[in-house]
XYZ file of C-alpha atoms in Angstrom:
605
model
C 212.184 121.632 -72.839
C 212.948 119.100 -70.206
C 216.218 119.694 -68.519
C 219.175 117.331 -68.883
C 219.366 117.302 -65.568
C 216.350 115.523 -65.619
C 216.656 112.948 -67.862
C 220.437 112.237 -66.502
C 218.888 111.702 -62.467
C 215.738 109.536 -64.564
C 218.810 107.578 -65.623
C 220.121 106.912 -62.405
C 216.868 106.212 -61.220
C 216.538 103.148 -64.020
C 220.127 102.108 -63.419
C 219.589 101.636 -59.705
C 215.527 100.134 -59.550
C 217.917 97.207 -60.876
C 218.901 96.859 -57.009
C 216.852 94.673 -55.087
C 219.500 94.255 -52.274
C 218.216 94.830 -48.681
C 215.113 94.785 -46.607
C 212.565 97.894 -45.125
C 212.590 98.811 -41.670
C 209.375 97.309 -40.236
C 208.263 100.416 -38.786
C 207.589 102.600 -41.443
C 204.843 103.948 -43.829
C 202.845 107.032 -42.585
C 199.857 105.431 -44.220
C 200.106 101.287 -45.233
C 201.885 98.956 -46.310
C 205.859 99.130 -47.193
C 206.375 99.124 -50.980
C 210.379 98.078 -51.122
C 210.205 99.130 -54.437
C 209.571 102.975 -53.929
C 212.220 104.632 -55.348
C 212.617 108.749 -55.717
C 215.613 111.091 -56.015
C 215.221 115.506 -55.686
C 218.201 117.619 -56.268
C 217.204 121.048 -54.497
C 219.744 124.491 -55.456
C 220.388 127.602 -52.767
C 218.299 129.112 -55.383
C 215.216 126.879 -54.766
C 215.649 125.376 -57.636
C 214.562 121.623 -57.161
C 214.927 118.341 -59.842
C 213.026 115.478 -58.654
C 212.248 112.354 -60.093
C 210.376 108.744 -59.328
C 208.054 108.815 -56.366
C 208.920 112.265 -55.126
C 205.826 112.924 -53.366
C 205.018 109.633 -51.539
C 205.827 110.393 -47.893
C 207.929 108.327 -45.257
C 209.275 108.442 -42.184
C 212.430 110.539 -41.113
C 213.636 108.688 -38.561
C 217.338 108.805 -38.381
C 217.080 111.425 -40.177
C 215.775 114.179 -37.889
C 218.922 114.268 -35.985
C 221.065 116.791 -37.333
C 218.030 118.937 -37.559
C 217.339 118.910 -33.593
C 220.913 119.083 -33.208
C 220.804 122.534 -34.966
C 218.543 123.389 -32.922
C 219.682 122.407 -29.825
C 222.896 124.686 -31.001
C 220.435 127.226 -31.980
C 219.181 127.589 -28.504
C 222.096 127.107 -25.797
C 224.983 127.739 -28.024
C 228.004 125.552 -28.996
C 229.359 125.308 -24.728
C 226.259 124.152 -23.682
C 225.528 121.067 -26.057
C 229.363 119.770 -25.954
C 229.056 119.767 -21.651
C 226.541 116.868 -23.352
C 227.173 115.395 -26.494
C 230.587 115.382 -28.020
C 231.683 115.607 -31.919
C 234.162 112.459 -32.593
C 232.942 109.972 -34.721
C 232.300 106.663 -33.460
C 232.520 103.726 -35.675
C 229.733 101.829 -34.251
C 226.434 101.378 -35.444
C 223.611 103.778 -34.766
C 222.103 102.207 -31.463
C 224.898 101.091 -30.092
C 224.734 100.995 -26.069
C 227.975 103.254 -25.361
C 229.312 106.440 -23.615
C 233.049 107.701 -23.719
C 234.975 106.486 -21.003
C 236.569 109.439 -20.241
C 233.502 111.957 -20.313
C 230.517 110.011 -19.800
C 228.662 111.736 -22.948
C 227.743 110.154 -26.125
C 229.999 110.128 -28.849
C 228.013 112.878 -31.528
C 224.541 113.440 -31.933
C 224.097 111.414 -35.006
C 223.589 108.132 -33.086
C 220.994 106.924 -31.000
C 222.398 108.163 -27.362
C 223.706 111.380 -28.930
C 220.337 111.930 -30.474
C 218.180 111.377 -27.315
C 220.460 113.718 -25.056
C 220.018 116.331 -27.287
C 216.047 115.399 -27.482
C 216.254 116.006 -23.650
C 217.792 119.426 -23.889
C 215.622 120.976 -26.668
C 212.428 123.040 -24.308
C 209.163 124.344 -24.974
C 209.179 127.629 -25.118
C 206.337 130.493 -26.096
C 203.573 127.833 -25.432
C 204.714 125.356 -27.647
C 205.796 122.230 -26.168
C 209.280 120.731 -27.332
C 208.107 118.599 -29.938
C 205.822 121.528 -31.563
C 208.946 123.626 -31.849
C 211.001 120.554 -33.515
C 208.184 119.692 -35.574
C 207.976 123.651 -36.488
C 211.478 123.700 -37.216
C 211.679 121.185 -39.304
C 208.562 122.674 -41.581
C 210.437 125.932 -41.761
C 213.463 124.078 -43.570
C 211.253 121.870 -45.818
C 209.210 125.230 -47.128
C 205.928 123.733 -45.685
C 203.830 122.674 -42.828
C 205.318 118.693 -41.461
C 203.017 116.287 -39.459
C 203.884 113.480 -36.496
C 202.453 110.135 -37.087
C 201.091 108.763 -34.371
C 200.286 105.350 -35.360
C 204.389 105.027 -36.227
C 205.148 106.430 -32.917
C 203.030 103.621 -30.969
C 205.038 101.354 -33.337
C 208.461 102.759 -32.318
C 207.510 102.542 -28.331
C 206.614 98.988 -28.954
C 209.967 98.199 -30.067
C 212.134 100.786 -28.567
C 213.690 98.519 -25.403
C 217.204 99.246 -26.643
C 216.252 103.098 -26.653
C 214.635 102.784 -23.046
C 217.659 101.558 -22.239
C 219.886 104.049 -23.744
C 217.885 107.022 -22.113
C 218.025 105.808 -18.538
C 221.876 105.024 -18.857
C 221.987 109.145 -20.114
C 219.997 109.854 -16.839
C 222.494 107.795 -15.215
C 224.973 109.585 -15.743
C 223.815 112.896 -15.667
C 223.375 113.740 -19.477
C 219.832 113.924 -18.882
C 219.129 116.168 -16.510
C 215.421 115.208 -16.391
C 213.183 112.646 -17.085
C 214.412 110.220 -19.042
C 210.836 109.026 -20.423
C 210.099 112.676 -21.670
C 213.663 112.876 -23.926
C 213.104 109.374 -25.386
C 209.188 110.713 -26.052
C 210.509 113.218 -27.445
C 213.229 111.718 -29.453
C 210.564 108.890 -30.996
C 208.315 111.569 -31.868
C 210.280 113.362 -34.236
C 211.474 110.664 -35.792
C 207.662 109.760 -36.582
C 207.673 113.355 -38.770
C 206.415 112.637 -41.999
C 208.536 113.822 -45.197
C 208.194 113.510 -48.963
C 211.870 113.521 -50.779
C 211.391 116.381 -52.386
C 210.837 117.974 -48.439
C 213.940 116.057 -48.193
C 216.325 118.005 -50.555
C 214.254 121.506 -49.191
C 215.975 120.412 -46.022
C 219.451 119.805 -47.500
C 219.118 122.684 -49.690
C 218.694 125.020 -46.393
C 221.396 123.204 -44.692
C 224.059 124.044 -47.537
C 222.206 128.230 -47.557
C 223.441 127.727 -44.114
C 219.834 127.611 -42.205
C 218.140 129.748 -44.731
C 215.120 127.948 -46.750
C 215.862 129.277 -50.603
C 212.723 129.450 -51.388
C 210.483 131.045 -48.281
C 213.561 133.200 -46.907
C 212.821 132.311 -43.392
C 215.904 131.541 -41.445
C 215.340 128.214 -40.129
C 218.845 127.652 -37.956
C 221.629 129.919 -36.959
C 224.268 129.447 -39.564
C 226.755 128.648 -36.736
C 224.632 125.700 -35.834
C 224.531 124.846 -39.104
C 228.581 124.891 -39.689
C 228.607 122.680 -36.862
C 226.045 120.140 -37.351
C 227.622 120.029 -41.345
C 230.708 118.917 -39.607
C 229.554 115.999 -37.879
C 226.969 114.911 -40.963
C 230.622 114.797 -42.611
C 232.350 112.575 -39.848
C 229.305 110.867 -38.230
C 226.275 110.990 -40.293
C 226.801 107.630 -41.555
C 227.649 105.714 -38.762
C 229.912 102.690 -39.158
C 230.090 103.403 -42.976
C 230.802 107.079 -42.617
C 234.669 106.564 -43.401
C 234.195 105.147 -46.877
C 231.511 107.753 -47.386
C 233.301 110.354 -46.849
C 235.905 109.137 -49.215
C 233.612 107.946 -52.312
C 230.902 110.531 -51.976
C 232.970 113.489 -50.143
C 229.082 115.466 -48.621
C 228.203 115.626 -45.517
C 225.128 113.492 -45.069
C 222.523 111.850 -42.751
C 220.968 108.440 -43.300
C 217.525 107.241 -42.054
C 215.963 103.832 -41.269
C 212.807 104.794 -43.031
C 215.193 104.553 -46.550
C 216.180 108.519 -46.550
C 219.355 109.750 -47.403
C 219.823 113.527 -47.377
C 223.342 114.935 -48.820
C 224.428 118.192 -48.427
C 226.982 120.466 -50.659
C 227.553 123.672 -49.038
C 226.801 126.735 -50.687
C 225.326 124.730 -53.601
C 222.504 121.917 -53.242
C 220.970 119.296 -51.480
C 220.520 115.989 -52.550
C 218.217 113.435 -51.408
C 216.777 110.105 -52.266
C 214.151 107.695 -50.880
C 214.190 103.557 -51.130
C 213.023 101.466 -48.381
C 215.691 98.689 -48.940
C 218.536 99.030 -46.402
C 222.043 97.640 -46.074
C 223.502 96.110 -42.741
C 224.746 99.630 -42.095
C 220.832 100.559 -41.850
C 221.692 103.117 -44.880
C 219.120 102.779 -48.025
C 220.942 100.519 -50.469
C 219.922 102.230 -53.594
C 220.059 105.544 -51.589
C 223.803 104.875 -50.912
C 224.362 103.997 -54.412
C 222.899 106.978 -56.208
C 224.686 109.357 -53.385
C 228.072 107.893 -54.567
C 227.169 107.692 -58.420
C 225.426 111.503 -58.642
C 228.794 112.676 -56.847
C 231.217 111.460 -59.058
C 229.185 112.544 -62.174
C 228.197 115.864 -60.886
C 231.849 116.151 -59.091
C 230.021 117.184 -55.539
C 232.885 115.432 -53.758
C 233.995 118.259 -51.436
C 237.465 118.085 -52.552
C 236.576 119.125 -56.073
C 233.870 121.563 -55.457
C 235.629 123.246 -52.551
C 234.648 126.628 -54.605
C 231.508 128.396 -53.608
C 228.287 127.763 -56.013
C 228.341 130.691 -58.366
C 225.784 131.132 -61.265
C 227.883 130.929 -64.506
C 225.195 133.112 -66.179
C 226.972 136.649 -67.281
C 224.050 137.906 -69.216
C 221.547 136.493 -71.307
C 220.211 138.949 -74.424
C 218.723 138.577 -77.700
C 221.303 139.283 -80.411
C 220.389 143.061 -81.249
C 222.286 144.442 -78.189
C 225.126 143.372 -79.510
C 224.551 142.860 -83.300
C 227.190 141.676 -85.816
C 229.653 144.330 -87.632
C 227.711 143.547 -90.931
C 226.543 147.007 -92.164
C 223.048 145.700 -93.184
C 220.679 146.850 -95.828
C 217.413 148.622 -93.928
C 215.293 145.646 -95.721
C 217.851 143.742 -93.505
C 217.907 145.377 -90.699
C 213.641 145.885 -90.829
C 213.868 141.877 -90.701
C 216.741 141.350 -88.229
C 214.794 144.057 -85.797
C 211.050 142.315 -85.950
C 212.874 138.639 -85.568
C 215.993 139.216 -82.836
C 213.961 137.614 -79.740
C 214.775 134.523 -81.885
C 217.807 134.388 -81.294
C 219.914 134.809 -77.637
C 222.913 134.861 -76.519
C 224.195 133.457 -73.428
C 227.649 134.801 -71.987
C 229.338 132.829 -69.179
C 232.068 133.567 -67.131
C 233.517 131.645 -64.161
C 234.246 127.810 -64.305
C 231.458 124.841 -65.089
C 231.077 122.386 -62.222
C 228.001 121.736 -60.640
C 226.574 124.992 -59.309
C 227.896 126.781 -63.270
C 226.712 123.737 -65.103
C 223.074 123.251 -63.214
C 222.322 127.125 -63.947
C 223.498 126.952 -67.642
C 221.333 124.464 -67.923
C 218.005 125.978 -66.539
C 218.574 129.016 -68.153
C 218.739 126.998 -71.370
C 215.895 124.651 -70.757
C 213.910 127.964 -69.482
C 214.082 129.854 -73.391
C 210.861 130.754 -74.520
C 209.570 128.007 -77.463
C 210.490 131.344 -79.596
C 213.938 131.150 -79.456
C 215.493 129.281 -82.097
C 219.315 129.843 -81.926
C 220.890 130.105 -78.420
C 224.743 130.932 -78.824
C 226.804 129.673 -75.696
C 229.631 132.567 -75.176
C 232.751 130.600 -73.011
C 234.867 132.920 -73.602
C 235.182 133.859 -70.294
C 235.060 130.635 -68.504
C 238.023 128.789 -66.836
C 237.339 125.129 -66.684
C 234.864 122.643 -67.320
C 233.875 119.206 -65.573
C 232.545 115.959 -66.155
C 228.957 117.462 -65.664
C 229.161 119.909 -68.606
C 230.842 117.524 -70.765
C 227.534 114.958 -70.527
C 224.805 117.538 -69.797
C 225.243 120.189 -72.453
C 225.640 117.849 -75.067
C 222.589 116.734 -74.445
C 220.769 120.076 -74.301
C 222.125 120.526 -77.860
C 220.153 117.426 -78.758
C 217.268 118.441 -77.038
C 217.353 121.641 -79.165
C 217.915 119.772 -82.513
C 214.763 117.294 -82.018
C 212.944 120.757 -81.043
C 213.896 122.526 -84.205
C 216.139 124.569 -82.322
C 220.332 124.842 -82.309
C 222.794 125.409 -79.884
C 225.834 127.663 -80.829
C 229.323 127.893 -78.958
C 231.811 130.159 -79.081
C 234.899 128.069 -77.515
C 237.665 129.782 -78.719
C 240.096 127.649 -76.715
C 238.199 124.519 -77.402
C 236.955 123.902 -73.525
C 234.123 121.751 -74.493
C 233.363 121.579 -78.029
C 234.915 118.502 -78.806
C 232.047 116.594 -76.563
C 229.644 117.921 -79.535
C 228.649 115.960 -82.521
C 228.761 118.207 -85.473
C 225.411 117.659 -86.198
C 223.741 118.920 -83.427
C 225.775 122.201 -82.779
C 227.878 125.071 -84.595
C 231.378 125.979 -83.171
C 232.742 129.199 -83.718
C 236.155 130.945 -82.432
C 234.720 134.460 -82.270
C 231.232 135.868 -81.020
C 230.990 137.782 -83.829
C 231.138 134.976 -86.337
C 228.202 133.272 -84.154
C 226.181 136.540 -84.527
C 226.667 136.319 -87.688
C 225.515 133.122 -88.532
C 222.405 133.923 -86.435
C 222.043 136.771 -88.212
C 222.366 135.041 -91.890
C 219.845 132.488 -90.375
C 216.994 134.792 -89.461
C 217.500 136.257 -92.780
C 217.137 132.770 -94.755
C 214.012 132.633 -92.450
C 212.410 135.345 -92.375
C 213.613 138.062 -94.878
C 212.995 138.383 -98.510
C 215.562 138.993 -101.657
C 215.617 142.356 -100.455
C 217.055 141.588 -97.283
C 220.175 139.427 -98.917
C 220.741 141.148 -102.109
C 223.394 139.028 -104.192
C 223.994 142.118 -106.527
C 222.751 146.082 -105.931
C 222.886 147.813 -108.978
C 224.693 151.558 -108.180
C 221.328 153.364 -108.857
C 220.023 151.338 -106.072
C 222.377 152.166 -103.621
C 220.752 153.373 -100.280
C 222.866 155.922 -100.010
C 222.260 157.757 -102.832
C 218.341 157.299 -102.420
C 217.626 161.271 -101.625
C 219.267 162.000 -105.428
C 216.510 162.466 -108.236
C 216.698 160.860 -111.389
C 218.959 163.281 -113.183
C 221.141 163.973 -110.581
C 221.891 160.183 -109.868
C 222.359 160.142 -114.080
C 224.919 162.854 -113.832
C 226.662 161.304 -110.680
C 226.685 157.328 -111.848
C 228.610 158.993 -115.378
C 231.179 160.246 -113.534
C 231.616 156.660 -111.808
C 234.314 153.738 -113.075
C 233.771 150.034 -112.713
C 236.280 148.327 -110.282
C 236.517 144.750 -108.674
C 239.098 143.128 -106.138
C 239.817 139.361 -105.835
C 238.938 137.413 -102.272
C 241.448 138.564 -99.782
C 242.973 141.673 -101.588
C 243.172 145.121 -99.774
C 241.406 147.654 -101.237
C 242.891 150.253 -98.661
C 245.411 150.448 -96.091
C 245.633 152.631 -93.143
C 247.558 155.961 -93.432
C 246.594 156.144 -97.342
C 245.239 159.436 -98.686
C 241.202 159.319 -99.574
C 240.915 158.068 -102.648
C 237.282 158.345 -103.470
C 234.186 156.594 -102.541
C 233.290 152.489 -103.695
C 229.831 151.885 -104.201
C 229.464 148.187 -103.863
C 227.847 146.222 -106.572
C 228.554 142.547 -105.464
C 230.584 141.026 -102.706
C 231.464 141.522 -99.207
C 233.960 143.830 -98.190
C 235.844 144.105 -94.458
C 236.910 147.046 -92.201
C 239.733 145.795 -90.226
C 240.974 148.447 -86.669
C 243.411 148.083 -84.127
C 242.329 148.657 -80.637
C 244.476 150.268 -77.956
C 247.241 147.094 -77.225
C 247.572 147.052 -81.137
C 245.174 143.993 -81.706
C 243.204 144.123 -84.530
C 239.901 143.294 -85.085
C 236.625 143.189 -87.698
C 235.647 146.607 -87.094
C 232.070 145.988 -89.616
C 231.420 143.744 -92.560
C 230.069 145.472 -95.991
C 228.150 143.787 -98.304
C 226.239 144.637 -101.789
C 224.340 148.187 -101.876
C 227.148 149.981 -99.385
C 229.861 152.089 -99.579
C 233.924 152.267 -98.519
C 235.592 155.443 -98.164
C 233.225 157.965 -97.020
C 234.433 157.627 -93.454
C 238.125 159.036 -94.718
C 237.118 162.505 -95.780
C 236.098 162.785 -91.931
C 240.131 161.717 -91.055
C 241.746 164.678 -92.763
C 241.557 162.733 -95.821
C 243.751 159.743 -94.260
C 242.722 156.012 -94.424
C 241.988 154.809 -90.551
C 240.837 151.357 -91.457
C 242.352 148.825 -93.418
C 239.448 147.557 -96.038
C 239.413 143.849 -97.879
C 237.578 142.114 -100.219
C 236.158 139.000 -98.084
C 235.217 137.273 -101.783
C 235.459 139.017 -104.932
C 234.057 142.308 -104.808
C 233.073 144.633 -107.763
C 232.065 148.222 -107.125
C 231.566 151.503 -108.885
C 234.539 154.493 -107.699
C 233.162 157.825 -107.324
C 237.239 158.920 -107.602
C 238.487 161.735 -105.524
C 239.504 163.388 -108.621
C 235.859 163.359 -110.188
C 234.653 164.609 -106.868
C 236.926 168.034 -106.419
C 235.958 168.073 -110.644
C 232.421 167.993 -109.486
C 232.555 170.156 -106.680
C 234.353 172.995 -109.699
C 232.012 172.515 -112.340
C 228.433 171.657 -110.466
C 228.550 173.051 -106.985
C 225.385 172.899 -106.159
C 225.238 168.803 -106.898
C 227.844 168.427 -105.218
C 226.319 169.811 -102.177
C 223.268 167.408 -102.655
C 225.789 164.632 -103.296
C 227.533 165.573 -99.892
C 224.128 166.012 -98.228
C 223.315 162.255 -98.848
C 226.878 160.893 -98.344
C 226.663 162.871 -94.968
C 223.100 160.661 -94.000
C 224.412 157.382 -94.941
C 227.959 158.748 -93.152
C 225.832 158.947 -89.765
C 224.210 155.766 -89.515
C 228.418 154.315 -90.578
C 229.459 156.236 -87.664
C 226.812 155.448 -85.105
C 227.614 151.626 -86.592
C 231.141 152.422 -85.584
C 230.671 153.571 -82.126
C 228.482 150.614 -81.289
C 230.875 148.375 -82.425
C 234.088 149.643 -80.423
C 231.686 150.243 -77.442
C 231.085 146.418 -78.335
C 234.528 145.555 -78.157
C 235.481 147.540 -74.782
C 232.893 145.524 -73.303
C 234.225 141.669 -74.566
C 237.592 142.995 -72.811
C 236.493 144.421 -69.888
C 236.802 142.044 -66.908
């Protein structure tokens, strides 16, 4: 199934082709010609995790966008002292190559514009035989996942028209930023803006930025996470140059723009976004880039402000519905069915809150089901809040599981989200074992026979008298009276003296505990072929459970006065009688124990 996540950044990706604002850079394309109408956006997770859509694998130029990456490494290699004695961190306000130095230092503003970016180019060394651009370039590949290239024909074209950058690079030597020669920083500098990247490198690269220098997917550690915590900073205050003010109030991530139409946007601790389009603003930023940033933020709520919680998985457990089955006692035709047929139904438990990080893992472990499963219950009965995201994304998934055949199942006891479902596509229910038991009744109307739902079990059918021979069950039935109980009466109350056992003919009949805090609870549903009231000659003959007819019940009493007259006149029937009681008593019990280990579990933290 595709993910929602998909389709919602293919949507953004239509919206915003619409833009034909801007112009391309002239210098460029790794390989031709620039198409202004390349458009791609990727969406990489700390997990590895990566959505990407349009042309995701068409390469371009970094450009601009190299320089928080060499000023990680630059912070990598001398430490935080050494690079500020150079560069300094306050944002600027001007544009990128603006021909400036602080009055009162001498240095470059931050390392995010032109004269910021070639000082640090000048202090980054070979080192182990590699030259310095071989290290940057090796750098780089280590936080895209895979091996980056220079292109040479793009660097020629950036010498041709790099006068202002010349410039910029003696006026550092000048002044003593560049300590030596000037030509070799500004190579250097050109060159790795010439590295070649595809936008799904892109988010990699923003993706190990917010792991904090750690590529999800390979492991390596690319930067020191202190360099990383740094270089966020100034992406936050300085990344987008003149326009990084209103950035930082409509989108909220630290970013980095590039003149080759890259945007990369970073969410610590939870994802990286990037997008390519060649089409830039008078900023130099990507115009549809800039646009997408600010639009995925506000749907996704990436804005730091609102995701200043780390990215969690919202994922408690994931398991097909036989771990935790319903209280329905179910016939063993039932049961045979329910066992061969439970990987067709799951359940997913959550627990935490649904923003981004919750949301986006929701909805890959939904979109990841086998084609098997047919019913996937949502359990939010453990999460806190909910955002914009899950509100559009999960509805969606639930109509992504309708066209497949499939349905989506919530249990939302405090109605978080289930009012953003249409009724058609999804099933709401206040208690998880109400949705187990509608996936159980479902399998059943799929799969299982009349055996498996009996509407009415005659008392000679009755599984628990199954080990009796004919004339024993004849001489047991006679002793047997007919009774029936309306919908909602109780049949027995706690703390009432045994009063034989009910051998259901017809209906459904509930056991109702109280756990320790004196809530009570569905302790097992009974339906047509099972029996009440063997569990209370266990209890010192006392009623533990309260039992109710769900719908009108009849059933045959074995009374406890025809049992102790039974036990007088027939002794050795009786035993036999006891012997079988005793088997189908065992599997009740074991039923029991599940079920209150069931319940410990939903309240345990």
């Amino acid at each position: 199934m595709e993910s929602p996540i998909i389709t919602y950044l293919r949507g953004v990706l239509d919206e915003f082709s619409q833009l034909t604002d801007g112009d391309p850079y002239p210098v460029n394309t790794p390989g031709g010609s620039i198409d202004p109408d390349d458009f791609a956006i990727a969406l990489a997770t700390v997990d590895g995790q990566v959505y990407e859509v349009g042309d995701s694998d068409k390469e371009f130029l970094l450009q601009s966008l190299s320089k928080p990456l060499s000023y990680a490494l630059a912070l990598s290699d001398l430490g935080t002292e050494a690079v500020d004695a150079k560069v300094d961190v306050e944002p600027s306000g001007d544009p990128f190559h603006e021909m400036s130095l602080a009055e009162e230092t001498g240095r470059p503003a931050n390392a995010m514009i032109n004269a910021g970016a070639i000082a640090i180019a000048s202090l980054i060394k070979g080192s182990g035989g590699r030259s310095a651009i071989r290290r940057i370039v090796d750098t780089y590949s280590a936080c895209a996942g895979r091996t980056l290239r220079t292109n040479g024909r793009a660097y020629q074209g950036e010498r041709a028209i790099s006068d202002r950058n010349h410039a910029l690079a003696y006026l550092l030597s000048s002044v003593g930023v560049i300590e030596g020669r000037p030509s070799a920083a500004l190579e250097t500098y050109l060159r790795q803006c010439t590295v070649q990247v595809t936008t799904r490198d892109l988010a990699m690269i923003g993706a190990t930025l917010a792991n904090g220098g750690t590529n999800p997917v390979t492991g390596v550690e690319a930067l020191e996470p202190q360099a990383v915590e740094r270089t966020l900073s100034v992406m936050m205050t300085s990344g987008m140059y003149d326009d990084a003010g209103d950035w930082v109030a409509q989108v909220g991530m630290p970013a980095k723009s590039g003149v080759g139409g890259g945007i990369v946007a970073v969410l610590p601790g939870q994802a990286g976004l990037a997008v390519f389009s060649p089409r830039l603003d008078q900023h130099g930023n990507s115009v549809r880039g800039a646009a997408t940033c600010r639009r995925v933020s506000q749907d996704m709520e990436l804005h730091f402000v609102r995701s200043a919680r780390a990215g969690r998985s919202a994922i408690r457990s994931t398991h097909t519905i036989d771990r935790v089955p319903s209280r329905i006692r179910r016939t063993d035709a039932a049961a045979a069915v329910l066992t061969e047929h439970s990987h067709r139904a799951v359940v997913v438990e959550l627990s935490g809150d649904l923003f981004f990080a919750g949301t986006e893992s929701v909805v890959r472990e939904l979109s990841d089901l086998p084609d098997e499963v047919e019913l996937a219950v949502l359990d939010l009965r453990r999460v806190n809040e909910v955002g914009p995201l899950a509100h559009s994304v999960l509805p969606r998934t639930a109509e992504r599981f309708e066209a497949e055949g499939r349905q989506l199942i919530l249990v939302d006891p405090d109605g978080l989200i289930d009012h953003a479902f249409g009724d058609e596509h999804t099933r709401t229910f206040d208690a998880h074992d109400l949705a187990i038991i509608h996936c159980e009744r479902t399998i059943l109307e799929r799969y299982g026979d009349a055996d498996s739902m009996p509407v009415e079990v005659p008392v000679e059918d009755a599984p628990a008298l199954a080990m009796l021979d004919a004339d024993d069950l004849s001489a047991i039935t006679a002793l047997m009276e007919p009774v029936s109980y309306e919908a909602g009466e109780v049949i027995r109350r706690v703390g009432q003296r045994f009063a034989g056992v009910f051998f259901i003919l017809s209906g459904t009949v509930s056991t109702i505990a109280s756990d320790t805090e004196g809530n009570r609870f569905r302790l097992s549903t009974l339906s047509a072929g099972m029996m009440i009231g063997d569990l209370a000659l266990a209890e010192s003959d006392r009623q533990e459970t309260t039992v109710k007819a769900e719908s009108d019940t009849r059933a045959m009493l074995l009374s406890a006065d025809a049992i102790a007259a039974l036990e007088s006149d027939d002794p050795d029937l009786a035993v036999r009688l006891w012997r079988a009681l005793a088997r189908e008593a065992y599997v009740r019990v074991d039923a029991h124990a599940r079920a209150v280990a069931a319940r410990i579990r939903e309240v345990a933290p």
